[in-house]
mmCIF file of C-alpha atoms in Angstrom:
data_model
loop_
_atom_site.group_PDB
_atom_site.id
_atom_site.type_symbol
_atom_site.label_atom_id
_atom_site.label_comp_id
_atom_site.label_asym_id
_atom_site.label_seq_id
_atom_site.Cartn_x
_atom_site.Cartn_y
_atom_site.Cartn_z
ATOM 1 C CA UNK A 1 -213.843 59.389 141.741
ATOM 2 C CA UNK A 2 -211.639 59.185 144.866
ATOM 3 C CA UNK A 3 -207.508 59.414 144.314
ATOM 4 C CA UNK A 4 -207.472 55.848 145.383
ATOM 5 C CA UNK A 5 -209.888 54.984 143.117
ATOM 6 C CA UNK A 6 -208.117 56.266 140.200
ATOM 7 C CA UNK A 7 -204.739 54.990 141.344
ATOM 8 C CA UNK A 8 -207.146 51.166 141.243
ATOM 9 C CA UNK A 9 -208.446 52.215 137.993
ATOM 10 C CA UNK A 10 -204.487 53.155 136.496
ATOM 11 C CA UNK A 11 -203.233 49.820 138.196
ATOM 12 C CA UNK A 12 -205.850 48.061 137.017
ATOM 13 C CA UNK A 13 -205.239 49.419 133.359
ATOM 14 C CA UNK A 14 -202.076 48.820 133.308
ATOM 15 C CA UNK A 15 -201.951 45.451 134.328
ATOM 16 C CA UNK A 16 -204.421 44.779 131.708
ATOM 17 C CA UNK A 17 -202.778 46.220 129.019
ATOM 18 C CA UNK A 18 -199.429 44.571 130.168
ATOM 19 C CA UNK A 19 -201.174 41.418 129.561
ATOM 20 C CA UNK A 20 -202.768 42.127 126.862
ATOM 21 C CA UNK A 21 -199.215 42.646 124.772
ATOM 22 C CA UNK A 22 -197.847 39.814 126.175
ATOM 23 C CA UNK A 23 -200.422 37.422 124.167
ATOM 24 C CA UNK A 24 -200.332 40.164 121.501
ATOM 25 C CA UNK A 25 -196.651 39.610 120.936
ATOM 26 C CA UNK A 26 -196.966 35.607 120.726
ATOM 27 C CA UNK A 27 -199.849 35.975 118.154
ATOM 28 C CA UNK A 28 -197.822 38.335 116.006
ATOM 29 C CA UNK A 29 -194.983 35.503 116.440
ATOM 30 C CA UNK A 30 -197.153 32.916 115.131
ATOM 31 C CA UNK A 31 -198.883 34.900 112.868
ATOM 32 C CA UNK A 32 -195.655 35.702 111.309
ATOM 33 C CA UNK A 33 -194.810 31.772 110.712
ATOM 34 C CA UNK A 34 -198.316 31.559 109.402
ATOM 35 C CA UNK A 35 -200.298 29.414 111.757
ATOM 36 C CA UNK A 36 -202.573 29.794 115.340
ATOM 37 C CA UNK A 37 -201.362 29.840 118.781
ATOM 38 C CA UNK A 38 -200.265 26.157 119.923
ATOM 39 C CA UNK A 39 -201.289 24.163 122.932
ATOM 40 C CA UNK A 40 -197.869 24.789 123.869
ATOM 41 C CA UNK A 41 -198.240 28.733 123.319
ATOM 42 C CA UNK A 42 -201.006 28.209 125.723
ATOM 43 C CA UNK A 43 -199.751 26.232 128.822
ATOM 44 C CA UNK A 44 -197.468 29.074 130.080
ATOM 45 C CA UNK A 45 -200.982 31.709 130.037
ATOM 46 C CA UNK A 46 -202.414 28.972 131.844
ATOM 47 C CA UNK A 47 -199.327 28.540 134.400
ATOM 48 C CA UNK A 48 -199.405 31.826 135.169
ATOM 49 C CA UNK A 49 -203.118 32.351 135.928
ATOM 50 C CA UNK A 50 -202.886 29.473 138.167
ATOM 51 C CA UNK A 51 -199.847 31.250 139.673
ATOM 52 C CA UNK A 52 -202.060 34.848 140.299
ATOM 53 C CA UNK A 53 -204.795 32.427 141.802
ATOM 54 C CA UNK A 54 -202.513 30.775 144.514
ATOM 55 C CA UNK A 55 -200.888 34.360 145.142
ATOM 56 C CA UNK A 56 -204.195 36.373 145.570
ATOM 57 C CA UNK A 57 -205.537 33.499 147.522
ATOM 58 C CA UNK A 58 -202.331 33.632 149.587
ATOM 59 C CA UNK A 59 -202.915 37.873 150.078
ATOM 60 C CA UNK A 60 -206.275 37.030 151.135
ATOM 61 C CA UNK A 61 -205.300 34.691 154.026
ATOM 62 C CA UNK A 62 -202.640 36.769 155.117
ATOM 63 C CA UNK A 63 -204.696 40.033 154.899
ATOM 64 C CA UNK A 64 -207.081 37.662 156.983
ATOM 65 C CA UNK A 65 -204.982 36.431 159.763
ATOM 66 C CA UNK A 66 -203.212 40.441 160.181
ATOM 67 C CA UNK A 67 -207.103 41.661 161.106
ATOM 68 C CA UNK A 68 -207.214 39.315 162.958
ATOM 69 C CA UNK A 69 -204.101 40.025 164.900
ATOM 70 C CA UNK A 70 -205.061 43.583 165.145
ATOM 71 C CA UNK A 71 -208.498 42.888 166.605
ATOM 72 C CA UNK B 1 -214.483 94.830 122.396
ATOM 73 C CA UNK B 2 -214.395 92.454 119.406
ATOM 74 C CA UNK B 3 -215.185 89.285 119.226
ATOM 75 C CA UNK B 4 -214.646 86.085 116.592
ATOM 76 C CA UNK B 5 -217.555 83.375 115.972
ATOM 77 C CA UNK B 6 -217.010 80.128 117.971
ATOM 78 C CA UNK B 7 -215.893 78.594 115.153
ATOM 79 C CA UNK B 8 -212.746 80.603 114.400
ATOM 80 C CA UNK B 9 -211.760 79.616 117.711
ATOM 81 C CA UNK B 10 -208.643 77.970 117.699
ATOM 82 C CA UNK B 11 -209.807 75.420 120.669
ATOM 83 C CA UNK B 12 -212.729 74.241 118.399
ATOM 84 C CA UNK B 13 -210.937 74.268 114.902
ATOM 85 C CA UNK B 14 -207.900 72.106 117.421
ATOM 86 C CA UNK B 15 -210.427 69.771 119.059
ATOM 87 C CA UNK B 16 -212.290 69.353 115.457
ATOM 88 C CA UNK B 17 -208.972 68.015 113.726
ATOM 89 C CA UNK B 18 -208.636 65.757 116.597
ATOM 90 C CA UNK B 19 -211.763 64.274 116.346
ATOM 91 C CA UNK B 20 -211.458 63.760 112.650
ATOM 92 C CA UNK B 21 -208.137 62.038 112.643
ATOM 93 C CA UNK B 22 -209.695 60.120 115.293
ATOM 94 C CA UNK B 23 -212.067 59.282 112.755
ATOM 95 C CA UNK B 24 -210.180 58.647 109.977
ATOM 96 C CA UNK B 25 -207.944 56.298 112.047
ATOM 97 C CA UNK B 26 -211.390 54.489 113.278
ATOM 98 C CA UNK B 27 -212.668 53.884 109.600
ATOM 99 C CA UNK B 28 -208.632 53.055 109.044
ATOM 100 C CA UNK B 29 -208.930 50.248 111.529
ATOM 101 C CA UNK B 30 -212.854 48.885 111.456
ATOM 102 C CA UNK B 31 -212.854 49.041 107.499
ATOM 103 C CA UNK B 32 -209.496 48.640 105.559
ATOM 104 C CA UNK B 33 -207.170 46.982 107.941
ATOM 105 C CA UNK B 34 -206.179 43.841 106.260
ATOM 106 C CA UNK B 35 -206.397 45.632 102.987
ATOM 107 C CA UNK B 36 -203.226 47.808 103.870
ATOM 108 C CA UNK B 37 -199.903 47.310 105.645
ATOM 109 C CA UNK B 38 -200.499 47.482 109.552
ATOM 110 C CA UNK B 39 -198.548 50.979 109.454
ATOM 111 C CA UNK B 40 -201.272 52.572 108.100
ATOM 112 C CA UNK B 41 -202.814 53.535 111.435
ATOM 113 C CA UNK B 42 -199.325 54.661 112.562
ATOM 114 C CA UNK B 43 -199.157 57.043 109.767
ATOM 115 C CA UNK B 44 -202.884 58.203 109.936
ATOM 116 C CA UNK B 45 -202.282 58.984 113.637
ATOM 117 C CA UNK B 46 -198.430 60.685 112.699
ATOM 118 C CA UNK B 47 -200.347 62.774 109.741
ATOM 119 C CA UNK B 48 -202.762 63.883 112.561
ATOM 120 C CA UNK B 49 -200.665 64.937 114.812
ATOM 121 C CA UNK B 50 -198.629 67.411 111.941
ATOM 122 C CA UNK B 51 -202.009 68.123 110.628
ATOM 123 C CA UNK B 52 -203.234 69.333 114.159
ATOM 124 C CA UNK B 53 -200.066 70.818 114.556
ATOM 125 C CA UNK B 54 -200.321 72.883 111.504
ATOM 126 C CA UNK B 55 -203.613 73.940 112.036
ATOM 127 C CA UNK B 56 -202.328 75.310 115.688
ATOM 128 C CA UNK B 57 -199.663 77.717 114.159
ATOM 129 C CA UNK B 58 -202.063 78.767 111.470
ATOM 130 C CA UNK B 59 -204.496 80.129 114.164
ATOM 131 C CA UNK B 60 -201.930 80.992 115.945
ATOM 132 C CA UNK B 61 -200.412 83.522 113.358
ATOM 133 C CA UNK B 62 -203.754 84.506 112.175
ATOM 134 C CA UNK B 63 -204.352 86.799 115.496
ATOM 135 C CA UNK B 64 -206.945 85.296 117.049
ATOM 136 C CA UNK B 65 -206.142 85.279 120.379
ATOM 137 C CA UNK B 66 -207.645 82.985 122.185
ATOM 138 C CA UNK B 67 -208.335 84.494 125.305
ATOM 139 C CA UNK B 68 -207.564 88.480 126.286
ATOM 140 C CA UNK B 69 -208.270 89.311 129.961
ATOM 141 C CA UNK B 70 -208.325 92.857 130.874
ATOM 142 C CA UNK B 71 -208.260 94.275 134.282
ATOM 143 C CA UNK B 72 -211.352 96.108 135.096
ATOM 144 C CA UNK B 73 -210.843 99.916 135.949
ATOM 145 C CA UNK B 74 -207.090 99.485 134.334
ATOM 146 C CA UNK B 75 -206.537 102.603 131.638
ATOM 147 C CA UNK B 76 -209.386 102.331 129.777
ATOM 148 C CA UNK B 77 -207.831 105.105 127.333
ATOM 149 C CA UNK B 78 -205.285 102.264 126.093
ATOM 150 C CA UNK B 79 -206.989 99.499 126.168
ATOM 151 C CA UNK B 80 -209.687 101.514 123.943
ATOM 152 C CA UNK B 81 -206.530 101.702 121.321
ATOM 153 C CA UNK B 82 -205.699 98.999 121.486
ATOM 154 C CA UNK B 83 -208.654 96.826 119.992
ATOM 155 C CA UNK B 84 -208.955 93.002 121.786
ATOM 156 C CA UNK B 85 -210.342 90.236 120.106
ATOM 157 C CA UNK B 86 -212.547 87.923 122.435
ATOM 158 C CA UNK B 87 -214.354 84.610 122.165
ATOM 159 C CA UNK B 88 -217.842 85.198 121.389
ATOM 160 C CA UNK B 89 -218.873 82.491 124.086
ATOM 161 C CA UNK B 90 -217.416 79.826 122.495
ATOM 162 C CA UNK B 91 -217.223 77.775 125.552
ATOM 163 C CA UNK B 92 -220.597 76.070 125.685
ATOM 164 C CA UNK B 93 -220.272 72.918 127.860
ATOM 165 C CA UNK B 94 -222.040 71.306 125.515
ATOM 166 C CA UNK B 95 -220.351 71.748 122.187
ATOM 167 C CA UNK B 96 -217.038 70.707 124.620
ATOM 168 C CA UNK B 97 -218.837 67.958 126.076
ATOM 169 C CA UNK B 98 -219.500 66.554 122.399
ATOM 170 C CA UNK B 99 -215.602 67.276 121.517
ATOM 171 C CA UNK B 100 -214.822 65.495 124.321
ATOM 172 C CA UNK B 101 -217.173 62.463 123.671
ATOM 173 C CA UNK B 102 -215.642 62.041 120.307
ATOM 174 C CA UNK B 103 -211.941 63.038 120.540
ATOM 175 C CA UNK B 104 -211.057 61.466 123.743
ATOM 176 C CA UNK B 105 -213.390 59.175 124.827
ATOM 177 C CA UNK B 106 -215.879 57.162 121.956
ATOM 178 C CA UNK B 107 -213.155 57.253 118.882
ATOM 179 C CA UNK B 108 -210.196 55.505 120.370
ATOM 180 C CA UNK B 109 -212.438 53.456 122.221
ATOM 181 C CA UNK B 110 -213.887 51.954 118.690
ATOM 182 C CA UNK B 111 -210.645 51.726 117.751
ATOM 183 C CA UNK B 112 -209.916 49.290 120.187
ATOM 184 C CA UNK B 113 -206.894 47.273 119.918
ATOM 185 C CA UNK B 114 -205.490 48.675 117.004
ATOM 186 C CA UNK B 115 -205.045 52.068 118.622
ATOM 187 C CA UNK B 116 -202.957 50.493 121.727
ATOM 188 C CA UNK B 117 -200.976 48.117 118.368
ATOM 189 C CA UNK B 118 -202.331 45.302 120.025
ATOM 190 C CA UNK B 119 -203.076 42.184 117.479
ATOM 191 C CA UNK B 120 -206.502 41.519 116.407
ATOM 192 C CA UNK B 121 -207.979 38.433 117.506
ATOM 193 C CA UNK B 122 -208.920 36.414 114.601
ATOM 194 C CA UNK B 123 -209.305 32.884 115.689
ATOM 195 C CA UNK B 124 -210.422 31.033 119.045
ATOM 196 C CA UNK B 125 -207.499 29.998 120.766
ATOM 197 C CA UNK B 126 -206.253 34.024 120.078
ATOM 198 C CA UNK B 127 -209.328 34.814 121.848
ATOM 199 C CA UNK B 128 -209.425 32.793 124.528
ATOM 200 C CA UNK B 129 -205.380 33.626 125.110
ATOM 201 C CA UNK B 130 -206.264 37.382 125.452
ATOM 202 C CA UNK B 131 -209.545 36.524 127.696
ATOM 203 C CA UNK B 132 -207.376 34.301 129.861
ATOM 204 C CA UNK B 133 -204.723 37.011 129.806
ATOM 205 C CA UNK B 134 -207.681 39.345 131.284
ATOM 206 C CA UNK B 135 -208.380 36.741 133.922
ATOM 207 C CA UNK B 136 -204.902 36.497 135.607
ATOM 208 C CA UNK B 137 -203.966 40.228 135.207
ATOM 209 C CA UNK B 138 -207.077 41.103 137.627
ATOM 210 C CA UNK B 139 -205.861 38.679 139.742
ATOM 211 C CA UNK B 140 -202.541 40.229 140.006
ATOM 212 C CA UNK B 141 -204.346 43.632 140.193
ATOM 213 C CA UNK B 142 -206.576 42.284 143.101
ATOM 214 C CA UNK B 143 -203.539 41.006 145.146
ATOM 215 C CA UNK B 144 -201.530 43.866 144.743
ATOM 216 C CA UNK B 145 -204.522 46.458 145.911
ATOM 217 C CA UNK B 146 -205.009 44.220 148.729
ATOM 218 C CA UNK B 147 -201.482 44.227 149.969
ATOM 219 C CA UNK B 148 -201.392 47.900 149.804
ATOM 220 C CA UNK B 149 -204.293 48.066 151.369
ATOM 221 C CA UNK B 150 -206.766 50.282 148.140
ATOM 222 C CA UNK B 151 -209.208 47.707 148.750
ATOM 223 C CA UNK B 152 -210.262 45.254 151.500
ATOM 224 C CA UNK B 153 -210.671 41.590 151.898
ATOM 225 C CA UNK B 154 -214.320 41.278 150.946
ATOM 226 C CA UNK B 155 -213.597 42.898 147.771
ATOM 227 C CA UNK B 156 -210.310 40.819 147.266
ATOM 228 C CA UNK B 157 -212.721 37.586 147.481
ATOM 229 C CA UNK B 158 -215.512 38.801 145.442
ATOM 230 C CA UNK B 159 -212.170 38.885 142.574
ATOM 231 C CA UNK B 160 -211.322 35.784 143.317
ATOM 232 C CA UNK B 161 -214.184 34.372 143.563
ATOM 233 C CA UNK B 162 -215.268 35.918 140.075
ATOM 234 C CA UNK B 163 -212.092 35.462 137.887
ATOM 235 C CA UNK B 164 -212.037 31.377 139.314
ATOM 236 C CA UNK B 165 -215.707 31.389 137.811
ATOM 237 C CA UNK B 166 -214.021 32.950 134.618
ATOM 238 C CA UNK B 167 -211.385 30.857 134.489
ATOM 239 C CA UNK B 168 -213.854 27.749 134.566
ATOM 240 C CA UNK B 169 -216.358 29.133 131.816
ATOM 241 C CA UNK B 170 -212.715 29.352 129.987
ATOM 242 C CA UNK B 171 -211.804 25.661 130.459
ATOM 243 C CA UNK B 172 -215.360 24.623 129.381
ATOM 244 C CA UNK B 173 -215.320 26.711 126.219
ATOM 245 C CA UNK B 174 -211.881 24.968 125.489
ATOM 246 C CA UNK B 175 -213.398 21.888 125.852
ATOM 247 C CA UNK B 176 -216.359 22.309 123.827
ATOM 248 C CA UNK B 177 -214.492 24.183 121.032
ATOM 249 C CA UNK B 178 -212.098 20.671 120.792
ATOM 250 C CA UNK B 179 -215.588 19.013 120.739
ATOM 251 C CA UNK B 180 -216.551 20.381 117.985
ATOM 252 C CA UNK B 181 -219.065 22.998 119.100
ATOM 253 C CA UNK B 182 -217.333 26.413 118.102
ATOM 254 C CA UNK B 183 -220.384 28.716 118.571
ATOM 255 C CA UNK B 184 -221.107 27.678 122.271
ATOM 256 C CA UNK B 185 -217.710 28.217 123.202
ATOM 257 C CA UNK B 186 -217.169 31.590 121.124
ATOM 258 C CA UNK B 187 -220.503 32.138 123.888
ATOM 259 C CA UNK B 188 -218.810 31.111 126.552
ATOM 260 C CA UNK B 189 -215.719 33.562 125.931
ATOM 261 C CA UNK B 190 -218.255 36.454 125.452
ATOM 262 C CA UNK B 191 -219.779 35.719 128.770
ATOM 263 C CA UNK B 192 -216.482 35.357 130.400
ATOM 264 C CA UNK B 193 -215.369 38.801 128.639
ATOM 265 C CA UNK B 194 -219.032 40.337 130.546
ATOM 266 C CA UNK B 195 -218.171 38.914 133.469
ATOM 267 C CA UNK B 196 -214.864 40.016 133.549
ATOM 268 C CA UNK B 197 -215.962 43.627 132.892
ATOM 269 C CA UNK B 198 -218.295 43.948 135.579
ATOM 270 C CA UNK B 199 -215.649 42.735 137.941
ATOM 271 C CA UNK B 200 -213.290 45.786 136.698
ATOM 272 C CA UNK B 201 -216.004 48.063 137.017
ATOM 273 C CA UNK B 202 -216.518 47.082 140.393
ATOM 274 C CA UNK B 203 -212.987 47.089 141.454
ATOM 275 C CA UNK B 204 -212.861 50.940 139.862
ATOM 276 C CA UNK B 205 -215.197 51.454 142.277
ATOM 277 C CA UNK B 206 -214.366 50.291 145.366
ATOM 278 C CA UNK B 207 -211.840 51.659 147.711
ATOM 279 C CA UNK B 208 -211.068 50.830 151.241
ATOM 280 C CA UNK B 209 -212.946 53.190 154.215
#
């Protein structure tokens, strides 16, 4: 495995487990006021994948348009 | 030149503990979590650690040394006197391969969530919160190895491409778990939790040439 690889693989991790706590968190929070996650508990996961989408999408076309500068 | 058996080697009797606190906190958190308070894995892992500790300064202060090099054609008249203990070939690849396997690598693996103190999912919308948690924190790992340039735009798509198709078999399983139909969308999340794996394994492996 290749240095850039592993620095993927650490990013990639971490982001995960970044994640990962941040629903953990809101389940302990509703687990501790004994009931499930809401709807509402929900929408802001939701807003924020929708968010990554746009941005990545956004990275893609830019990453598109500087090859094609270069070329 | 003396030597000690493999297993009065202080790197084996170290790695051993390891792997049984390992195991002791797996059994802790696959078998009797819910039974005790949640700091029982924190005090499994803290009793390891002094445990392993302990163990350490007890081979340390019994003299085994763990390794003694001498220099060949040095005085051979003192280092007759003085008598060295060396591992007896302790260091099979294999017996460290298996410590390996269990300490580091399969243990905390089965341990899962509980070993990082994440929450347990225990209903759907907890599971589908983490999966969807999954989905957007590729994303974000995607973009940001694109824009410094780790991986290229092919791969950057293939994410894309894969996470929207998560994201989808995520709506539908929300919508047929409000239906009514709990065990086709508990399905769905699984295969969305597949498909999200084989999209990190292929971003580990990919790099920009």
């Amino acid at each position: 495995m290749s240095e850039q690889n592993i620095n993927l693989a650490v990013m990639l991790l971490l982001g995960l487990t970044r994640k990962a706590g941040e629903v953990s968190a809101s389940i302990l929070k509703a687990r501790g006021e004994g009931r499930d996650l809401t709807d509402a508990e929900l929408q802001p996961l939701l807003a924020e994948d929708d968010l990554q989408a746009a941005m990545l999408e956004e990275a893609i076309e830019r990453s598109k348009l500087r090859l094609a500068d270069s070329t | 030149m003396n030597t000690i058996p493999w297993y009065r080697s202080p790197v084996f009797t170290v790695a051993l503990t390891a792997a049984l606190v390992q195991l002791v906190g797996m059994l802790d958190a696959t078998f009797i979590e819910g039974l005790v308070s949640g700091k029982a894995g924190a005090l499994t892992q803290l009793g390891g650690f002094l445990l392993t500790a302990i163990v350490t300064g007890l081979r340390a202060f019994a003299g085994a040394q763990p390794i003694t090099l001498t220099q060949k054609g040095a005085d051979e008249k003192n280092a007759a006197a003085v008598p060295t203990l060396r591992q007896g070939g302790f260091v099979r690849p294999m017996v460290l391969a298996l410590l390996l396997a269990c300490a580091v690598i399969a243990l905390p693996v089965l341990q899962g969530c509980t070993a990082l103190g994440l929450q347990q999912a225990q209903t759907f919308n907890q599971r589908y919160a983490y999966a969807l948690s999954q989905t957007t924190a590729i994303r974000e790992t995607a973009r940001l190895a694109l824009e410094s340039r780790q991986i290229g735009v092919a791969d950057a798509e293939y994410a894309l491409k894969l996470t929207n198709q998560s994201r989808e078999l995520l709506d539908s399983a929300r919508l047929v778990h409000e239906a009514g139909d709990p065990a086709t969308a508990e399905g769905k999340l699984v295969l969305v939790t597949r498909v999200l794996t084989e999209l990190q394994t292929y971003l580990n492996t990919r790099h920009r040439t």
